[in-house]
CSV table of N, CA and C in Angstrom, one decimal:
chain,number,residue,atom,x,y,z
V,1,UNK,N,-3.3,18.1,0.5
V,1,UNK,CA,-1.9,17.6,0.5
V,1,UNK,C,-1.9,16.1,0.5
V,2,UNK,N,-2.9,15.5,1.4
V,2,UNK,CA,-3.1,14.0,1.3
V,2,UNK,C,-3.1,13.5,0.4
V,3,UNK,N,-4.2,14.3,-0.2
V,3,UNK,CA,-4.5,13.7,-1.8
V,3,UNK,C,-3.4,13.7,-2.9
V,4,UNK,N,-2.8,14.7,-2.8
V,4,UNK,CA,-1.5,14.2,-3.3
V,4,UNK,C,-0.2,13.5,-2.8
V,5,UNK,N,-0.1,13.5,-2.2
V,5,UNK,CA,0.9,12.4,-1.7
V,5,UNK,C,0.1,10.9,-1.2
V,6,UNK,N,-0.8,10.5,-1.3
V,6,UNK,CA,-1.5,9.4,-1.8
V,6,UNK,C,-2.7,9.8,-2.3
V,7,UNK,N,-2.9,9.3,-3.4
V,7,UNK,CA,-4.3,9.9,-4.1
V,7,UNK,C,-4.9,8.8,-4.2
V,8,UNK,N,-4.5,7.1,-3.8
V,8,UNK,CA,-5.6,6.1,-3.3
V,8,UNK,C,-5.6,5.8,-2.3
V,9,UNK,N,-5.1,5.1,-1.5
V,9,UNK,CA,-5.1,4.5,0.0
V,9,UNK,C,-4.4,6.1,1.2
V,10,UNK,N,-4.6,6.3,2.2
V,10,UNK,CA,-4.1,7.5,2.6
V,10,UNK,C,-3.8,6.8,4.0
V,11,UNK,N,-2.8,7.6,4.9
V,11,UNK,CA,-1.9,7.2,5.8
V,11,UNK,C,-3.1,6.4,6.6
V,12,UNK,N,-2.6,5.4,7.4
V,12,UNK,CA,-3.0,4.6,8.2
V,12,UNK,C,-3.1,5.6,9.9
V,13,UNK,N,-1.8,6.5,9.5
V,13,UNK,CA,-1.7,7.2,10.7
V,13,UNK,C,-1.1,8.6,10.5
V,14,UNK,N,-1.3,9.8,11.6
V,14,UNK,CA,-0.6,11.1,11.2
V,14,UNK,C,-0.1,11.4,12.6
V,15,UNK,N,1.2,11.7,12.7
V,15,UNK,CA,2.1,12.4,13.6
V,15,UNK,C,2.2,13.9,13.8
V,16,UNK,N,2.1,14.7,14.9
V,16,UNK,CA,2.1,15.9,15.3
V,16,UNK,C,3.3,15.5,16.0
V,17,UNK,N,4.9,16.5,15.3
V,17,UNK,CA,6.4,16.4,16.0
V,17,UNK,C,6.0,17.1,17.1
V,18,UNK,N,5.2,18.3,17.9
V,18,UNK,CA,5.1,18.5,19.0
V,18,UNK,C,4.0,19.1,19.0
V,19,UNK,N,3.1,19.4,20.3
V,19,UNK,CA,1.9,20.0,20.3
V,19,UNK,C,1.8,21.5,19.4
V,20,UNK,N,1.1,21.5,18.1
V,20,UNK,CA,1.4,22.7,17.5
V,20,UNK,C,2.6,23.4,16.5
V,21,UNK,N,3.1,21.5,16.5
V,21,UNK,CA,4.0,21.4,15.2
V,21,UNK,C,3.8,20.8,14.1
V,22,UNK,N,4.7,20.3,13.1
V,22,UNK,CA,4.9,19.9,11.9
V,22,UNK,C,3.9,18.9,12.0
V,23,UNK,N,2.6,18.7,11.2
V,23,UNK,CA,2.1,17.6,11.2
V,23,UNK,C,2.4,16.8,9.8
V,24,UNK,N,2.7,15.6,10.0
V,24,UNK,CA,3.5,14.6,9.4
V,24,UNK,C,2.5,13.2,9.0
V,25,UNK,N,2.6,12.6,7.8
V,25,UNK,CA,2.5,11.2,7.5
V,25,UNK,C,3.5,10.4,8.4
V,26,UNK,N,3.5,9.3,8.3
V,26,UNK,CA,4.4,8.5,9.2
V,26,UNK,C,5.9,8.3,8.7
V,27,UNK,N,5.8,8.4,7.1
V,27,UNK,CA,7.1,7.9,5.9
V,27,UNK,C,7.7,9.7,5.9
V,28,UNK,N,7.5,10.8,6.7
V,28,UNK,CA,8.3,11.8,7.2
V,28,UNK,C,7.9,13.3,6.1
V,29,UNK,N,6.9,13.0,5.4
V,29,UNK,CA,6.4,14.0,4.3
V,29,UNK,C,5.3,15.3,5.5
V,30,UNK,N,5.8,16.0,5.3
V,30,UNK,CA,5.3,17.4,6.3
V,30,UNK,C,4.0,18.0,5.2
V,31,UNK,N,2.9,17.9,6.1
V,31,UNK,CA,1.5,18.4,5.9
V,31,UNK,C,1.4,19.8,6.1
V,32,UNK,N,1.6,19.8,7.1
V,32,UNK,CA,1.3,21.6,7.6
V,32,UNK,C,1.8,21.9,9.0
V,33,UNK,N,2.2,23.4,9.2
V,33,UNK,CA,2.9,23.2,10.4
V,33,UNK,C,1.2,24.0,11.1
V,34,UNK,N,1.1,23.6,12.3
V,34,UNK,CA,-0.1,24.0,13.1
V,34,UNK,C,0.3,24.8,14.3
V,35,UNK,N,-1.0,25.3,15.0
V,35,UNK,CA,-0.6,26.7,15.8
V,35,UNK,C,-0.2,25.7,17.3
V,36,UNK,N,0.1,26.2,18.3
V,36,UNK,CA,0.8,25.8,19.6
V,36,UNK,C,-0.4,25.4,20.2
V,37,UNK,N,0.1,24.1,20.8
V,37,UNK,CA,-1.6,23.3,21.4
V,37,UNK,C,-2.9,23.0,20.7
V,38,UNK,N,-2.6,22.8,19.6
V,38,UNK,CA,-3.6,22.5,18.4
V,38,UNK,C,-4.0,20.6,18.9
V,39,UNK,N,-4.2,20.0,18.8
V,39,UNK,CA,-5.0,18.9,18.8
V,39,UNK,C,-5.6,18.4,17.7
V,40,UNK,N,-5.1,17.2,17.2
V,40,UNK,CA,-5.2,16.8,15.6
V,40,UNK,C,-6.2,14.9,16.0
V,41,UNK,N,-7.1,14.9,15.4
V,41,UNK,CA,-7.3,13.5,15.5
V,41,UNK,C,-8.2,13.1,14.2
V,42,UNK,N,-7.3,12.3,13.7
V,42,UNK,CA,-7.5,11.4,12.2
V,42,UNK,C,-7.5,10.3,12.4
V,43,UNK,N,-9.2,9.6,11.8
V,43,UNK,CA,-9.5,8.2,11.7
V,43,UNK,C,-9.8,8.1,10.2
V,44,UNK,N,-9.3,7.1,10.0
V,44,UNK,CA,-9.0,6.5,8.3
V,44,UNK,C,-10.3,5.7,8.2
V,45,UNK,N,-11.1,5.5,7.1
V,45,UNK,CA,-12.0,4.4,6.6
V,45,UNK,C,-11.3,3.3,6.7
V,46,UNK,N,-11.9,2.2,6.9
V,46,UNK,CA,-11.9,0.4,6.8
V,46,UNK,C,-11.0,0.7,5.3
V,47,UNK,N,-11.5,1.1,4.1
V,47,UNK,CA,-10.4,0.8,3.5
V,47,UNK,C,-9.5,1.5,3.1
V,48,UNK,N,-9.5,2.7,3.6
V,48,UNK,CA,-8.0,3.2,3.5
V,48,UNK,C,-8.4,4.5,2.7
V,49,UNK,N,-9.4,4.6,1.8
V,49,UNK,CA,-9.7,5.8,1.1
V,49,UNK,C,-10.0,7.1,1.5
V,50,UNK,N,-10.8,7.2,2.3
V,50,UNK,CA,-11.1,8.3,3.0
V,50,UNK,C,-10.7,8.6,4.4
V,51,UNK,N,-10.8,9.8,5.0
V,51,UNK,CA,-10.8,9.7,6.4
V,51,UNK,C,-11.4,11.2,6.9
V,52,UNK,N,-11.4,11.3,8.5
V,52,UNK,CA,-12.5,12.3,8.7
V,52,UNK,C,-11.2,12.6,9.9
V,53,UNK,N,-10.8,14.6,9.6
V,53,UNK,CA,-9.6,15.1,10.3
V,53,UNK,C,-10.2,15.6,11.2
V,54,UNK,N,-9.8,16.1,12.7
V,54,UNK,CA,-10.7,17.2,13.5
V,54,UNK,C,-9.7,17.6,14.1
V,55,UNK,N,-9.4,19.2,13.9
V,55,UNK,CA,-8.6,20.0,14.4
V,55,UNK,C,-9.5,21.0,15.8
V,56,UNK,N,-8.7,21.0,17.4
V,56,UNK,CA,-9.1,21.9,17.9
V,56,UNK,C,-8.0,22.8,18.3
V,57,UNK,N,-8.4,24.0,18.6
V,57,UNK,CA,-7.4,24.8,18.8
V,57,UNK,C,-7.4,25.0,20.8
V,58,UNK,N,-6.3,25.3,20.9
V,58,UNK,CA,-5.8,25.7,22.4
V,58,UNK,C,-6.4,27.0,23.0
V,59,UNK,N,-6.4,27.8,22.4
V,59,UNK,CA,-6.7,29.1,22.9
V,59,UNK,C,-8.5,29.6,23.0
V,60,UNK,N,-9.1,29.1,21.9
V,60,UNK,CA,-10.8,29.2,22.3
V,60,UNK,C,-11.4,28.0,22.3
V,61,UNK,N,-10.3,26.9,21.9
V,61,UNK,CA,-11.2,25.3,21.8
V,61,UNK,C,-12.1,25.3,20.3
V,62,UNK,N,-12.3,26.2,19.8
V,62,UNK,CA,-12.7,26.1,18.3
V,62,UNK,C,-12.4,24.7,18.0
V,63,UNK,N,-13.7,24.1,17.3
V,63,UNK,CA,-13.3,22.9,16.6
V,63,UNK,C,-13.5,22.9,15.0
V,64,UNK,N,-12.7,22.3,14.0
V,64,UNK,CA,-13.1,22.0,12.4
V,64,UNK,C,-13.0,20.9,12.3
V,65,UNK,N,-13.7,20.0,12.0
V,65,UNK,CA,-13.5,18.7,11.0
V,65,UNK,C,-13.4,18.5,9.3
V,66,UNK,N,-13.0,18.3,8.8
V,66,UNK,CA,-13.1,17.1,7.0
V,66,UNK,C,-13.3,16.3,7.4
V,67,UNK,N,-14.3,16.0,6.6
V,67,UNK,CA,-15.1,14.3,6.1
V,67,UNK,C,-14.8,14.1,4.7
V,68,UNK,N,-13.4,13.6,4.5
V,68,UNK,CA,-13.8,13.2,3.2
V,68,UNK,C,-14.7,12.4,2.3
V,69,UNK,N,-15.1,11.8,2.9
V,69,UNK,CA,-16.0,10.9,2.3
V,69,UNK,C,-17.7,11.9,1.5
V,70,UNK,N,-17.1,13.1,2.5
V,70,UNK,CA,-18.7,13.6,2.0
V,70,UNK,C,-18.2,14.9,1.4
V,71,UNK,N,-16.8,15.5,1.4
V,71,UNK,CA,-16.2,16.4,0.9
V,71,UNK,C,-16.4,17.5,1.8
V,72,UNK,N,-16.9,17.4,2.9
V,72,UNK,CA,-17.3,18.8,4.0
V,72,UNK,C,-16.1,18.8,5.2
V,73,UNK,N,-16.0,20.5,5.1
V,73,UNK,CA,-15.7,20.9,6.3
V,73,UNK,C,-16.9,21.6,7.0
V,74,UNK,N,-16.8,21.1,8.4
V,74,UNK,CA,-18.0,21.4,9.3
V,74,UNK,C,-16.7,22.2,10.4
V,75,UNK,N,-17.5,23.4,10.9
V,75,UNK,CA,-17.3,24.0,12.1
V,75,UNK,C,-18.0,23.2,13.3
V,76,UNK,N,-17.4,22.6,14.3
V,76,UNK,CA,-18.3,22.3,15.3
V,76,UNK,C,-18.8,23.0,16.5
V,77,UNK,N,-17.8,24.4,16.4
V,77,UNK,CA,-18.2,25.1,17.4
V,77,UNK,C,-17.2,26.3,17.1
């Protein structure tokens, strides 16, 4: 969805409307709505092109990351 709604530089930052809600660019475009007590943490590259997402969940702490830079989703646990 990133990739389309910016397909060169991508948000500087991403907003979660509540733990396990609408997660959001900052200019108000809705990404995905996520499960209750989800945990979202997105760092952007130096220049803006890539970034690496890591979602955990509430209920078993399951972790996924994207690296875009390398195209992978990794399970971390």
């Amino acid at each position: 969805m990133l990739k389309q709604i910016a397909p060169q530089s991508k948000p500087a930052s991403l907003s979660l409307a509540t733990p396990g809600g609408t997660l959001s660019t900052p200019d108000g475009h809705a990404l995905t709505i996520l499960p209750e007590g989800t945990v979202v943490n997105y760092a952007l590259s130096a220049d803006g092109s890539n970034y690496v997402m890591t979602l955990k969940g509430a209920t078993f702490g399951s972790m996924v990351q994207l690296d875009t830079a390398v195209g992978q989703i990794v399970a971390l646990n």
